[in-house]
């Protein structure tokens, strides 16, 4: 399918500081693209440029056929953003915020009421719909912010950290509703610094760090791309015979074998699922009894660390 | 068109949220009108002001219109600081409509606020002079007050956009506010300004607030002929600041 969003050398500088640095990235129509990166990576700034809120310093982004630097009014019509910081004034109630938002987006009044009720009920905030924002918890305000876009159902829906401050039940609800929106045909950009969120929701993940795009691919392939990213741990009843490690190293996808403890080896390899039968076969041939065998795949954190030398948590702290 | 109306509706709703505050303001203004003016009417030199009470009533209406229309700037400034502006800019509305909507709503808020005061003023001037303005005169007063409100809304938004920090905004707001009122014919006639502080006579004459007050006086009281200059002055004020604010809202908010 053709890309519906095309960033071309997209750059934003604030004074001398480059917040977004020559981003080249395409988003396919109908996919959920995770924009993953630690705080300060430039996710929000990128989103604000897509939404025609900020002007690119250099480069541009095409929203559908429209160049945001030339036809911002038209580009904007295709996009809806649920912001990282809920944009509610203290005196607003969830109902009035959503009703006004839907009205500006051109929804007729019957449809408006129907959709707002449905979204508020799904997100469990129907009962507080007439309370003013200052009496609502952070998590509730965040839900209202997300609800705006779930009511609007724009062609391109952007969620900036949609579940920050939201409890586990709420998180799963929101994820489900984002998927539903995608299934109806919307294209979704999901900015997050939560690995799990990006992993479970996205078809593709773009990893950003210090304004730059490090890599963009399917989560599965990102993980596979780390040499020796998969780990198989085998524990034995007794000690580990020397020749086992030698033999294991000969399996094609194995990158490294180390004796972690006296009676355990750690095998670093790619595509563990393909190598497992061969490992089992080898052990059988050598007459070795394995006590346990555990496979773990790399996390996105490992992917991030592979590209930056830092875990996301370390990067957040910088 | 619907989007523009929605923008105006939003601003008007926030205006109504302040209804108790507004009620307070209206009653304070009315108390000012009754008490202060009654006192002044006894103190002031009849050479200067024939009857200060009647003189002051239309001036107060203009003051109220100005104050109410000026409030929108405070909100625009707050939105800018809290980045609610990001939300406004991301909405599927053409930029010029959003910008025009904000300026127009400021104006409408001023007119809505001033309507009850204008009615009171009419009752007072009628009681004192026995005169009621003709429908065209009344319409002209409304048009003048609307223009004044529109220009003031624009002025306050332009001010709000050019001073991002709240402290600077508040300072700028007070300076503009006092300059415009001190140097005007709202509280005293031009002849007094000319006598007491001649250098201020020209700014006071050009000041749209003066023109608004003098036009209202002329039309409501029938004391003087309204001059075309005053009308043009107020209309120009609305046009210049309305456009300035709308264009700077559309331009400067998207950095
Ligand atoms: N208006 C601004 N002025 C100056 N610096 C900014 C501004 N907005 C963002 N930044 C900086 O740009 C960097 C990227 O910020 P942001 O896009 O919010 O990252 P993220 O959303 O990934 O956490 C940060 O270092 C932030 O401090
Ligand atoms: Mg962010």
XYZ file of N, CA, C and O and ligand atoms in Angstrom, chain A residues 39-40 42-45 84 160-161 191, ligand 2:
41
model
N 12.267 9.704 26.957
C 11.869 11.113 27.049
C 12.919 11.987 26.392
O 14.107 11.770 26.578
N 12.458 12.959 25.634
C 13.397 13.879 25.003
C 13.896 13.401 23.658
O 14.712 14.060 23.013
N 12.301 13.292 20.932
C 11.775 14.118 19.842
C 10.446 13.614 19.295
O 9.979 14.078 18.256
N 9.823 12.704 20.009
C 8.556 12.139 19.541
C 7.462 13.213 19.461
O 6.802 13.370 18.441
N 7.280 13.923 20.575
C 6.212 14.925 20.610
C 6.452 16.019 19.576
O 5.523 16.449 18.889
N 7.695 16.448 19.450
C 8.006 17.490 18.470
C 7.672 17.021 17.052
O 7.106 17.769 16.251
N 0.043 14.436 24.681
C 0.695 13.848 25.854
C 0.159 14.486 27.130
O -0.218 13.796 28.064
N -0.165 10.344 21.660
C 1.126 10.633 22.283
C 1.093 10.115 23.727
O 0.446 10.706 24.586
N 1.756 9.001 23.945
C 1.769 8.342 25.252
C 0.355 8.211 25.832
O 0.055 8.757 26.892
N 3.031 7.179 19.925
C 4.305 7.542 20.525
C 4.333 7.006 21.944
O 3.345 7.151 22.675
Mg 6.659 13.521 24.442
